[in-house]
Coordinates of C-alpha atoms in Angstrom, one line a residue:
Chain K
X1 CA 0.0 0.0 0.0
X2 CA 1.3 3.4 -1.2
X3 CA 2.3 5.4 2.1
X4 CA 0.0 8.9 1.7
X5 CA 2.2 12.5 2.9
X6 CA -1.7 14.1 4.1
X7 CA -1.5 17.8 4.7
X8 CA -2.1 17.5 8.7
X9 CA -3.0 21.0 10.4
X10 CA -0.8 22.1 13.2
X11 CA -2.4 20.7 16.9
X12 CA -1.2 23.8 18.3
X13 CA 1.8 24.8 20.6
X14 CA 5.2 26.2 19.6
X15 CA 6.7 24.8 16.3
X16 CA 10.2 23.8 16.7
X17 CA 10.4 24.0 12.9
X18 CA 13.3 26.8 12.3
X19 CA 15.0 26.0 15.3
X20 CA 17.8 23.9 13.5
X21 CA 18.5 26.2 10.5
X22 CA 18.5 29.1 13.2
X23 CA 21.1 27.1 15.1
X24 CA 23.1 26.3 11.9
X25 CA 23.2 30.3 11.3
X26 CA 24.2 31.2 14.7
X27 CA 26.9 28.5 14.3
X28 CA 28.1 30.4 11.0
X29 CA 28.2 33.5 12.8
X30 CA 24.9 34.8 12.0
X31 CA 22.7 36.0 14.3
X32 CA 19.1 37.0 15.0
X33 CA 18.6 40.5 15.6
X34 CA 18.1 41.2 19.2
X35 CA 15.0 41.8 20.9
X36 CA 13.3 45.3 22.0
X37 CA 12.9 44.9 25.1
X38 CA 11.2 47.1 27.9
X39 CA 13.7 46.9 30.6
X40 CA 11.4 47.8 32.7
X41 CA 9.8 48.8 36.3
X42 CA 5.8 47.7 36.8
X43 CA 3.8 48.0 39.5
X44 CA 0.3 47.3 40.8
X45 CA -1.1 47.3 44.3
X46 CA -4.5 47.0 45.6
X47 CA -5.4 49.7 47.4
X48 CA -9.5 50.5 49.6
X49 CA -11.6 50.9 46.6
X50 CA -9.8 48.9 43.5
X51 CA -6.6 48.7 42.1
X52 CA -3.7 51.0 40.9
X53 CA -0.9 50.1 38.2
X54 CA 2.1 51.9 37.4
X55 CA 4.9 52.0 34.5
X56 CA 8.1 53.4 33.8
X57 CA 8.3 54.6 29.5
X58 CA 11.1 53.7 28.6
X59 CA 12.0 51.2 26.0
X60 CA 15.6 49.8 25.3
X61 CA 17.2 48.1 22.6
X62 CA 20.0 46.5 24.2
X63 CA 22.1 50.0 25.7
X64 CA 20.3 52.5 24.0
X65 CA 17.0 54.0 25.0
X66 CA 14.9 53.1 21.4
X67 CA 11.5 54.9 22.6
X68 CA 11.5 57.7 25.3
X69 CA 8.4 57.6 26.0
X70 CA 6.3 54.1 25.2
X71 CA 2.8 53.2 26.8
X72 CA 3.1 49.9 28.7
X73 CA 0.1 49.8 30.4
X74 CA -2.0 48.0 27.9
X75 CA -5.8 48.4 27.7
X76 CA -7.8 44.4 28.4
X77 CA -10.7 45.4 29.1
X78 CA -12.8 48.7 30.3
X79 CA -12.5 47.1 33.8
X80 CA -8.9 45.3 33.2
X81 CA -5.5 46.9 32.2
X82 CA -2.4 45.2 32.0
X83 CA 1.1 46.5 32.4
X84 CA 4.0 44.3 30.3
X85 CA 7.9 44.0 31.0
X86 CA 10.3 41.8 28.1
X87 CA 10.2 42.0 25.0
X88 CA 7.7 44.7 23.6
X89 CA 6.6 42.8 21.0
X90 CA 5.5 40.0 22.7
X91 CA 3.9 42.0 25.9
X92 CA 1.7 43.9 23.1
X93 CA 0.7 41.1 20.7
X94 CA 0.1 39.0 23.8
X95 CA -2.0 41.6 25.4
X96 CA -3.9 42.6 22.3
X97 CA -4.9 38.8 21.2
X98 CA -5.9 38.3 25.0
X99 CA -8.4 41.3 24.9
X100 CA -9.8 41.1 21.5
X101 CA -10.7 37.1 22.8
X102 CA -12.0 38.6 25.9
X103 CA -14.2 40.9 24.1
X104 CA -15.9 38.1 21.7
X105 CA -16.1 36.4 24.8
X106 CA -18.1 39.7 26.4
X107 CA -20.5 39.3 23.3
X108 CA -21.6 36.2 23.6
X109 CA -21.8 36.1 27.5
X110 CA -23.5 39.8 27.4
X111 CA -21.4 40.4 30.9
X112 CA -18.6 42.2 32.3
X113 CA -15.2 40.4 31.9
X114 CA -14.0 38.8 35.0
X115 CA -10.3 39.2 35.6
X116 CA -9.9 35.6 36.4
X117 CA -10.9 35.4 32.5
X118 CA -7.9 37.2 31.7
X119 CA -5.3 35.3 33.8
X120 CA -6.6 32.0 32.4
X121 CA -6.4 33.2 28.8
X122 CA -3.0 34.8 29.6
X123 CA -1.6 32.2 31.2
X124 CA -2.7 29.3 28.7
X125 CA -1.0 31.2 26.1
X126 CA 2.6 31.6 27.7
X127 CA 2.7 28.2 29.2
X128 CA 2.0 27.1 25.4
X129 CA 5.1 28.6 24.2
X130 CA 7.2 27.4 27.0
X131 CA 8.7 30.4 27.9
X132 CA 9.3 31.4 24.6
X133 CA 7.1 34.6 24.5
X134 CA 9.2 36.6 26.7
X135 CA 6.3 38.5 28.5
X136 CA 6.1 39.4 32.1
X137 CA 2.9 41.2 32.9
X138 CA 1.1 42.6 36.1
X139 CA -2.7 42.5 35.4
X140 CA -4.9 44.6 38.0
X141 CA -9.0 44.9 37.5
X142 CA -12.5 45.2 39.3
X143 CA -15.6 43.0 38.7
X144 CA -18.1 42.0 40.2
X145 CA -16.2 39.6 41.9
X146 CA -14.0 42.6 43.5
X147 CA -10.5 44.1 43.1
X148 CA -7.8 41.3 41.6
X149 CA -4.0 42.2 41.2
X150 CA -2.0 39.1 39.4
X151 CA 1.5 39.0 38.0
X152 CA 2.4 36.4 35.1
X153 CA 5.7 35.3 34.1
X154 CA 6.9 34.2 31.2
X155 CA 6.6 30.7 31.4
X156 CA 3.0 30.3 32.8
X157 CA 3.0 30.9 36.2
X158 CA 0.6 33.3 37.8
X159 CA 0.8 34.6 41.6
X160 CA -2.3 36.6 43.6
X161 CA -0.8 39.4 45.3
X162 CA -2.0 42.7 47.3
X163 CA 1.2 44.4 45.8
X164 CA 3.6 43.4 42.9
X165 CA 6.6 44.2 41.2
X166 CA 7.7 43.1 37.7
X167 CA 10.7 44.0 35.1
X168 CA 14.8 44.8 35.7
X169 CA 13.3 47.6 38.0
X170 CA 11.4 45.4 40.4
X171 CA 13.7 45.0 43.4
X172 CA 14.4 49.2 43.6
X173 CA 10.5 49.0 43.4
X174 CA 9.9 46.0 45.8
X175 CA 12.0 47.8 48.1
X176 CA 9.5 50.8 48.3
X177 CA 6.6 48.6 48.3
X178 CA 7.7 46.2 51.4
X179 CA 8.5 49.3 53.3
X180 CA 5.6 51.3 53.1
X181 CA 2.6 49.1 52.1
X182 CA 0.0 48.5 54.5
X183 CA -4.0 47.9 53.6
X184 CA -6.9 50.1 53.3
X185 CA -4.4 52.6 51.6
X186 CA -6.7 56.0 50.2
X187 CA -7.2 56.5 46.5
X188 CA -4.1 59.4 47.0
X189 CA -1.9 57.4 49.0
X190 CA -2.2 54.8 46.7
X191 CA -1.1 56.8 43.7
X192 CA 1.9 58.5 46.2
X193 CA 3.1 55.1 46.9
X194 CA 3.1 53.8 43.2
X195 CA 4.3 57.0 41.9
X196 CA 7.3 56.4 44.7
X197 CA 7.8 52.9 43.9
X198 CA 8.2 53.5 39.8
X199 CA 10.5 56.6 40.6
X200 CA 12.7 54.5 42.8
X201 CA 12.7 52.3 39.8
X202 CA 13.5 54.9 37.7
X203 CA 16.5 56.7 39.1
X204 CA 18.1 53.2 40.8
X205 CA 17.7 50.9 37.4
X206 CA 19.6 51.7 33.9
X207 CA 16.7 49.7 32.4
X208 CA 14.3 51.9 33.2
X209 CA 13.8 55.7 33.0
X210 CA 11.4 59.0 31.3
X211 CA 8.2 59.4 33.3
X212 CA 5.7 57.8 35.4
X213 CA 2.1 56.2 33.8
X214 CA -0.6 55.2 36.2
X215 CA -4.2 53.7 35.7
X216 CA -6.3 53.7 38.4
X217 CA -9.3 51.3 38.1
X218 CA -12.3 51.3 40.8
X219 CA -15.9 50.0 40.5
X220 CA -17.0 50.7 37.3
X221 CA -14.9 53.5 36.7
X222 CA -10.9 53.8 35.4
X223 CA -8.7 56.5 35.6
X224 CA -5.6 56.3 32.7
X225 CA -3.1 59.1 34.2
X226 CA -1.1 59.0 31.1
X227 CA 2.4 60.6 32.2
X228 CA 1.1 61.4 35.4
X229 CA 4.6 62.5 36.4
X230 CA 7.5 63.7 34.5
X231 CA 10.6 63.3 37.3
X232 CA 13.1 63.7 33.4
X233 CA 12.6 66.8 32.2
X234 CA 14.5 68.5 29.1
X235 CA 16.5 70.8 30.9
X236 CA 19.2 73.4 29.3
X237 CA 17.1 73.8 26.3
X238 CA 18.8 76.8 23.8
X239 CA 16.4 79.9 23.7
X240 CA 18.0 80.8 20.6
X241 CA 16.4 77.6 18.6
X242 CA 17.8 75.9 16.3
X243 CA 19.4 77.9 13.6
X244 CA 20.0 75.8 10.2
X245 CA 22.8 76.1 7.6
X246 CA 21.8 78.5 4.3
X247 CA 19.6 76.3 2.7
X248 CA 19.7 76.2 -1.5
X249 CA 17.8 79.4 -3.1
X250 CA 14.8 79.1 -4.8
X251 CA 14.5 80.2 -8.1
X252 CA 11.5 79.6 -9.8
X253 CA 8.0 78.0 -8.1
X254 CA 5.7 76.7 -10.8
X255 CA 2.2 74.4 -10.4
X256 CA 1.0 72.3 -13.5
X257 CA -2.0 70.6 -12.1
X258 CA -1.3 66.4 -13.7
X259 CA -5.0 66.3 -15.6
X260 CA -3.6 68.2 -18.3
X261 CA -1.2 65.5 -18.8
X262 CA -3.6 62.7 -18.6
X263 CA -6.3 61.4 -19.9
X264 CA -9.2 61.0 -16.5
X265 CA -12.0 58.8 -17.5
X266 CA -14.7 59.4 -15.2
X267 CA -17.2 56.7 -13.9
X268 CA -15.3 54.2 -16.0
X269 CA -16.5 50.1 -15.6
X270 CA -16.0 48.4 -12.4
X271 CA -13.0 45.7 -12.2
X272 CA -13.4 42.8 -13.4
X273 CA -13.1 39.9 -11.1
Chain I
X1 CA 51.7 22.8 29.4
X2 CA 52.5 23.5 33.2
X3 CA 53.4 27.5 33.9
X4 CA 55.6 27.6 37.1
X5 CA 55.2 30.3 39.5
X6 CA 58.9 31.3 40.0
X7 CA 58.5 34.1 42.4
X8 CA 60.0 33.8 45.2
X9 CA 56.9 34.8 47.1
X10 CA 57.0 31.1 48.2
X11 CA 53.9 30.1 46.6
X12 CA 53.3 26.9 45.3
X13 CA 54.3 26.0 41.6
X14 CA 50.9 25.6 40.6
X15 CA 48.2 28.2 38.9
X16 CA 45.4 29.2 41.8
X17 CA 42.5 29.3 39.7
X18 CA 39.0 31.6 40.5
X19 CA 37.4 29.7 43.3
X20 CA 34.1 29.4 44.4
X21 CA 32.6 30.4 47.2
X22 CA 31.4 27.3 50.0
X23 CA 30.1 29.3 52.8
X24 CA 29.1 32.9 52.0
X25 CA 27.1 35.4 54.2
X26 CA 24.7 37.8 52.6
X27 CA 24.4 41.5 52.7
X28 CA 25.8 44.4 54.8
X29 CA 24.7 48.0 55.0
X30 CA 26.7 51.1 56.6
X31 CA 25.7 54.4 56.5
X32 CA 26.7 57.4 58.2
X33 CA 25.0 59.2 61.1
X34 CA 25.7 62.1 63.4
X35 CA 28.0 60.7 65.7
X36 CA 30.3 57.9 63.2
X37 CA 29.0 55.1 61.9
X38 CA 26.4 52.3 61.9
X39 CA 26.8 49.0 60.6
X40 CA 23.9 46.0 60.1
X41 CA 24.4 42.5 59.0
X42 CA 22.7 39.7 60.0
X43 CA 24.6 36.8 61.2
X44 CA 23.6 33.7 58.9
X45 CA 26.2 31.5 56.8
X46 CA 25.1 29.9 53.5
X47 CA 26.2 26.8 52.0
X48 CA 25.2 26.6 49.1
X49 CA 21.4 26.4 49.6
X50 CA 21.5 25.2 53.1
X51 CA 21.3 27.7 55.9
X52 CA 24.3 26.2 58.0
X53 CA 25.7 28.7 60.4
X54 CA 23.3 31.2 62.2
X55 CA 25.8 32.6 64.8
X56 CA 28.2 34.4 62.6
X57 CA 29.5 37.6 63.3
X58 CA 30.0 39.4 59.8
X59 CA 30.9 42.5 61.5
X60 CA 34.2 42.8 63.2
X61 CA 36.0 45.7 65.0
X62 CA 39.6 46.6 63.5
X63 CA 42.0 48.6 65.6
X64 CA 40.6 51.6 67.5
X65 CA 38.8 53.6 64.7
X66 CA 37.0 51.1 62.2
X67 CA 34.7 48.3 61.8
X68 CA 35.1 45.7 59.2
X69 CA 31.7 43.8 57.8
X70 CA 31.8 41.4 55.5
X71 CA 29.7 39.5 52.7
X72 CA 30.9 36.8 50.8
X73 CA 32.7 33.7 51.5
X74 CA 33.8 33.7 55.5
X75 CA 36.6 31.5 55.6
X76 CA 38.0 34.9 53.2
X77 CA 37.0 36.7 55.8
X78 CA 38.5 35.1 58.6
X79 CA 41.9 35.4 57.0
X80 CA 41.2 39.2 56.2
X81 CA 40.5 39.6 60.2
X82 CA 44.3 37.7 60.5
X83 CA 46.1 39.8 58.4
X84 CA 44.7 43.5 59.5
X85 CA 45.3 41.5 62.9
X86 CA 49.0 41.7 62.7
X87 CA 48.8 45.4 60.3
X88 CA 47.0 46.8 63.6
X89 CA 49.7 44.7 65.9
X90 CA 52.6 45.9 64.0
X91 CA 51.5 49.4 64.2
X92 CA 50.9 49.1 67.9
X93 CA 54.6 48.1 67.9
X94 CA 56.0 51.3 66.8
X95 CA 54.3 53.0 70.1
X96 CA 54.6 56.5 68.1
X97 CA 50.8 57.7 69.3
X98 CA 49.6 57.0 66.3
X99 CA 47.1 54.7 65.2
X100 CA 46.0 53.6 61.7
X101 CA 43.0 55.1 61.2
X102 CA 39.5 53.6 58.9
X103 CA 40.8 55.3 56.0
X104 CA 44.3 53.4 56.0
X105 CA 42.6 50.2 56.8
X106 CA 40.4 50.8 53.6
X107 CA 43.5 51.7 51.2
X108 CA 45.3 48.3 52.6
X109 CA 42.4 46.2 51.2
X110 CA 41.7 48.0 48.8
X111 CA 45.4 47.0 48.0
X112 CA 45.7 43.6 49.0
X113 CA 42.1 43.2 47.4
X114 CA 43.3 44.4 43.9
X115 CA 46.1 42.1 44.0
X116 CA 44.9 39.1 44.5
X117 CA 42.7 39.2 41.4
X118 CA 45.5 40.4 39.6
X119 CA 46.8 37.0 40.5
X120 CA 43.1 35.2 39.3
X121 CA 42.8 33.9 43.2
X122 CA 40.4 36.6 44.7
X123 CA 39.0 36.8 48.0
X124 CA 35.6 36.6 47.9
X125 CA 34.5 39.0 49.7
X126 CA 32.2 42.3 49.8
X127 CA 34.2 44.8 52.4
X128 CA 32.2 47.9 54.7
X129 CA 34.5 49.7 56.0
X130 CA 33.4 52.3 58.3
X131 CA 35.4 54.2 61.1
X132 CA 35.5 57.5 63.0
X133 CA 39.2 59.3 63.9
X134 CA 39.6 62.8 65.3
X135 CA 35.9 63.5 64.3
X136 CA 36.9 62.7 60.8
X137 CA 33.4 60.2 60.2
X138 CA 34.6 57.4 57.1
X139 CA 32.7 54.6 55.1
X140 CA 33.4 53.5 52.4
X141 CA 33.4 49.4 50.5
X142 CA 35.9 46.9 48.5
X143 CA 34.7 44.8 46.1
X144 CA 36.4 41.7 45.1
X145 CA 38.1 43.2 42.1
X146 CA 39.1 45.6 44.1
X147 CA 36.9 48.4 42.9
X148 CA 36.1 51.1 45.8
X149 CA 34.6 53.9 46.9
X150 CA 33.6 56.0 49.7
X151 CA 30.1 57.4 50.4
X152 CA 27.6 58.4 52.7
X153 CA 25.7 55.2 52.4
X154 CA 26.7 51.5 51.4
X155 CA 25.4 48.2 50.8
X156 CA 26.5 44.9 49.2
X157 CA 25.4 41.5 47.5
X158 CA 21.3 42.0 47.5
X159 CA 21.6 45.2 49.3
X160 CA 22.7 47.2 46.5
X161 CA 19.2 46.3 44.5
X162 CA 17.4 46.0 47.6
X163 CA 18.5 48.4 50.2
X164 CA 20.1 51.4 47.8
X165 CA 17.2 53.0 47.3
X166 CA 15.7 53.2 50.2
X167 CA 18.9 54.7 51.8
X168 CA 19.4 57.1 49.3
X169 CA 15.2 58.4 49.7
X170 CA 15.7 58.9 53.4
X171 CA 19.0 59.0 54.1
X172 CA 20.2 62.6 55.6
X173 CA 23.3 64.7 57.4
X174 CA 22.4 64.5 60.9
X175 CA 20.5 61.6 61.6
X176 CA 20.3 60.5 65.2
X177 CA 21.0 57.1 66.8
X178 CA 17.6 56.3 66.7
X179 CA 16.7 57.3 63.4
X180 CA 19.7 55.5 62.2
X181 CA 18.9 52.6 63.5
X182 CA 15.3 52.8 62.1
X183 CA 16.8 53.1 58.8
X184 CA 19.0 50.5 59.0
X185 CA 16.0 47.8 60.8
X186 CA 13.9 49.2 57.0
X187 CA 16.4 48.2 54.8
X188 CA 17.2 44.4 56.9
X189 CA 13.3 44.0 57.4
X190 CA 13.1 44.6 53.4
X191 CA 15.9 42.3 52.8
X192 CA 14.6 39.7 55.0
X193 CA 11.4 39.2 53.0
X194 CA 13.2 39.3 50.0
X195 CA 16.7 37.4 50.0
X196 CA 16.3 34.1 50.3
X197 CA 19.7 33.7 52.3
X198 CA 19.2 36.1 55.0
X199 CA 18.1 34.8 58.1
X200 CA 16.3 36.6 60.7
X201 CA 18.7 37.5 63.2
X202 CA 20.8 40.9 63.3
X203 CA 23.5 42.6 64.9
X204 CA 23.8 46.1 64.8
X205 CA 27.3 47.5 65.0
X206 CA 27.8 51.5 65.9
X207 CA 31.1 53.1 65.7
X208 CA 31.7 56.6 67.1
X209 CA 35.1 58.6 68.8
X210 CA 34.3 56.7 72.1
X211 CA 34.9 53.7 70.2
X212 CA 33.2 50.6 68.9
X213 CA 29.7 48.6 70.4
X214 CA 28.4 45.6 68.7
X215 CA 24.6 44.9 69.2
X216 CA 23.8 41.7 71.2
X217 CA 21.5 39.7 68.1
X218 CA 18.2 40.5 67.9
X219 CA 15.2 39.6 65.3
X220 CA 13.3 41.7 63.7
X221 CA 9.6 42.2 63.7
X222 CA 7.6 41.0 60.1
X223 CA 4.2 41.2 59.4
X224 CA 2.5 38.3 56.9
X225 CA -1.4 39.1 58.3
X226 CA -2.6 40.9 54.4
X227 CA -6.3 40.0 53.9
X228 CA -4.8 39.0 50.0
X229 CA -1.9 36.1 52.3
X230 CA -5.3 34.7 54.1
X231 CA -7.4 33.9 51.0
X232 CA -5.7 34.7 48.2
X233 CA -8.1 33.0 45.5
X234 CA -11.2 35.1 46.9
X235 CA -13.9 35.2 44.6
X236 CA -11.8 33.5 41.5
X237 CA -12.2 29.6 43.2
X238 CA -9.9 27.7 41.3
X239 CA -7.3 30.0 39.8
X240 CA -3.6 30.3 41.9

């Protein structure tokens, strides 16, 4: 009996395909282009009424900043957010195939998404790709169920937490956090405290730096502080502008509109197929 | 191909290669205050991943003006303690009124530091050395490259991520002995929830022109009573 190659879809999980040519390549000297990552400091912490997350904006590519001023705090949900650290790529596409799922899933449920939801989803995905999607993420909401402050790591994992820490930054922020955190914190103290802990991340970490984003989410409301706090500022600025070298003169300016040059057929037949 | 070692430093013939550390103690933090210096280190000994020694004294008075704390692999220590044993006992020899004070302590490992890892056999060791002479207050740390410094405020091994900025938030000119040592209990307290090799059991070492006291060991308060550490799966049964 003749042995039949069928065309068998992929059962899902990571394909090892390119693995040994991209091995061969590296051998010969070649080698991927490195990763953007967000060096990063995250926060979230739970605070009377909801939760609060915080981010740093700086993106690096390896030692140079490559974006001054990036968004990490990535929109779920109306009731969820989601801050990312790792590679940028893979905290956004992560985070944006994880809320558009959640928001089919809010059409045919007709109810609020439930952060639990989230988690799941997230975490099905990463421990899929085995650590492979290098995406560290603090997701913070309010449903019905209440407040709910997670942290995921790459390869799956998920922890509940009052307060939580994430990216290269996470120690200098840790540090603020273990020290001053107690419960039934105010809606201000909260933000002071976050604000505090992403600074301390900002000014102690190389990976991390530019200003401060905070979202604050209560009970059916959100708050998205977009650079809430600029600690960098572009100081010693030249008053004088900048001036620029004599630039070639011009010496004639002249418009011919194009349709005297070509022939416009108006309302001409449709494509064909 | 065997390279000979033909000082005559009376070594042996063979190369001492990097070693690694067996039993290594964790952080140490220093910072200045009003009247000298104060110095915290807990008093665990790793090996490896076990927790084997919890009675170890990482911070050691040296000669009349400084205090010594250490991180890093002890038995490097202990021959550190040896040989500023005899520099201090040598100097005490010359009976000239003078006595070496925390900022010659500091250059002699900084040199005998730097030279061993010129040689590839380091001593494993984070130094703190802090010391107070004619009102002159010093701190300052060795590395085990030999790279150091001097500032108002020091930490090593999971200090420097940990403790560093915290101390330089609320660290001040001027602070008193009390405020010090409330500094000083934040940043252990931190560390203690947070390195997995410190152990819950500090002293406190303070150096000033009187001289040197080291804390009897004490432990340090923690609180684990968040609502979120009682339930933590709350109204999401099933997820972790």
């Amino acid at each position: 009996m003749a042995k039949v190659e069928v065309d068998v879809p992929p059962k899902g999980g990571f394909s090892f395909d390119l693995c040994r040519r991209n091995d061969m390549l590296s051998k010969k000297g070649i080698n991927p282009p490195s990763y953007l990552k967000t060096g990063t400091t995250i926060v979230g912490l739970i605070f009377q009424d909801g939760v609060i997350l915080g981010a740093d904006t700086r993106a690096t590519e390896g030692p140079i900043v490559a974006d001054k001023n990036c968004e990490k705090i990535h929109y779920m949900a109306p009731n969820i957010y989601c801050c990312g650290a790792g590679t940028a790529a893979d905290t956004e596409a992560v985070t944006d195939t994880i809320s558009s799922q959640l928001k089919l899933h809010r059409y045919h449920t007709g109810r609020e998404s439930r952060v639990v939801t989230a988690l799941t989803l997230l975490k099905s995905h990463l421990f899929r790709y085995q650590g492979h999607v290098s995406a560290a993420l603090v997701l913070g909401g309010v449903d019905v169920t209440g407040p709910h402050l997670h942290t995921i790591y790459p390869h799956g994992s998920t922890d509940t937490l009052p307060f939580a820490t994430m990216g290269s930054g996470s120690l200098a922020a840790m540090a603020v956090f273990e020290s001053k955190y107690h419960e039934g914190l105010s809606k201000d103290e909260g933000v002071k405290l976050v604000c505090e802990a992403i600074c301390s991340g900002i000014f102690n970490d190389l990976g991390s730096g530019s200003n401060v984003d905070i979202c604050v989410i209560t009970k059916g409301q959100k708050e998205y502080l977009r650079n809430h706090l600029l600690p960098n500022p572009r100081t010693y600025v030249s008053s004088k502008g900048y001036s620029f070298t004599k630039k070639t003169e011009v010496l004639l300016t002249k418009i011919t509109p194009l349709k005297e040059l070509v022939d416009v057929i108006e309302g001409g037949d449709a494509m064909e197929e | 191909m065997k390279l000979l070692d033909s000082t005559d430093s009376g070594n042996s013939s063979s190369i001492e290669r990097t070693q690694y550390p067996y039993v290594t103690g964790t952080s140490v933090i220093g910072i200045k205050y009003k009247d000298g210096i104060l110095m915290a280190a807990d008093m665990g000994a790793s090996y490896g991943s076990t927790l084997r020694y919890k009675s170890v004294e990482r911070v050691k008075p040296v000669g009349k003006h400084s205090l010594i704390g250490a991180s890093g692999e002890i038995s490097d220590f202990q021959e550190i303690l040896r040989s500023l044993d005899e520099l201090i006992l040598y100097d005490n020899m010359w009976d000239d009124g003078n006595s070496l004070g925390p900022k010659e302590v500091h250059n002699y490992l900084t040199r005998m530091m730097y030279n061993r890892r010129n040689k590839f056999d380091p001593l494993w060791n984070s130094l703190v050395l802090g010391g107070v002479k004619n009102g002159q207050k010093y701190l300052g740390m060795v590395s085990m490259i030999g790279v150091h410094f001097e500032d108002n405020h020091v930490a090593t091994g999971f200090g420097n991520h940990l403790a560093r900025p915290i101390l330089r938030d609320e660290w001040h000119e001027n602070l008193t002995f009390e405020d010090g040592v409330k500094l000083l209990e934040k940043c252990m307290r931190v560390l203690l929830y947070r390195d997995r090799s410190a152990v819950n059991k500090l002293q406190i070492a303070k150096i000033t022109e009187e001289g040197v006291t080291v804390s009897q060991p004490y432990a340090l308060k923690t609180f684990w009573n968040f609502n979120a550490f009682q339930n933590p799966t709350v109204g999401a049964e099933g997820s972790w």
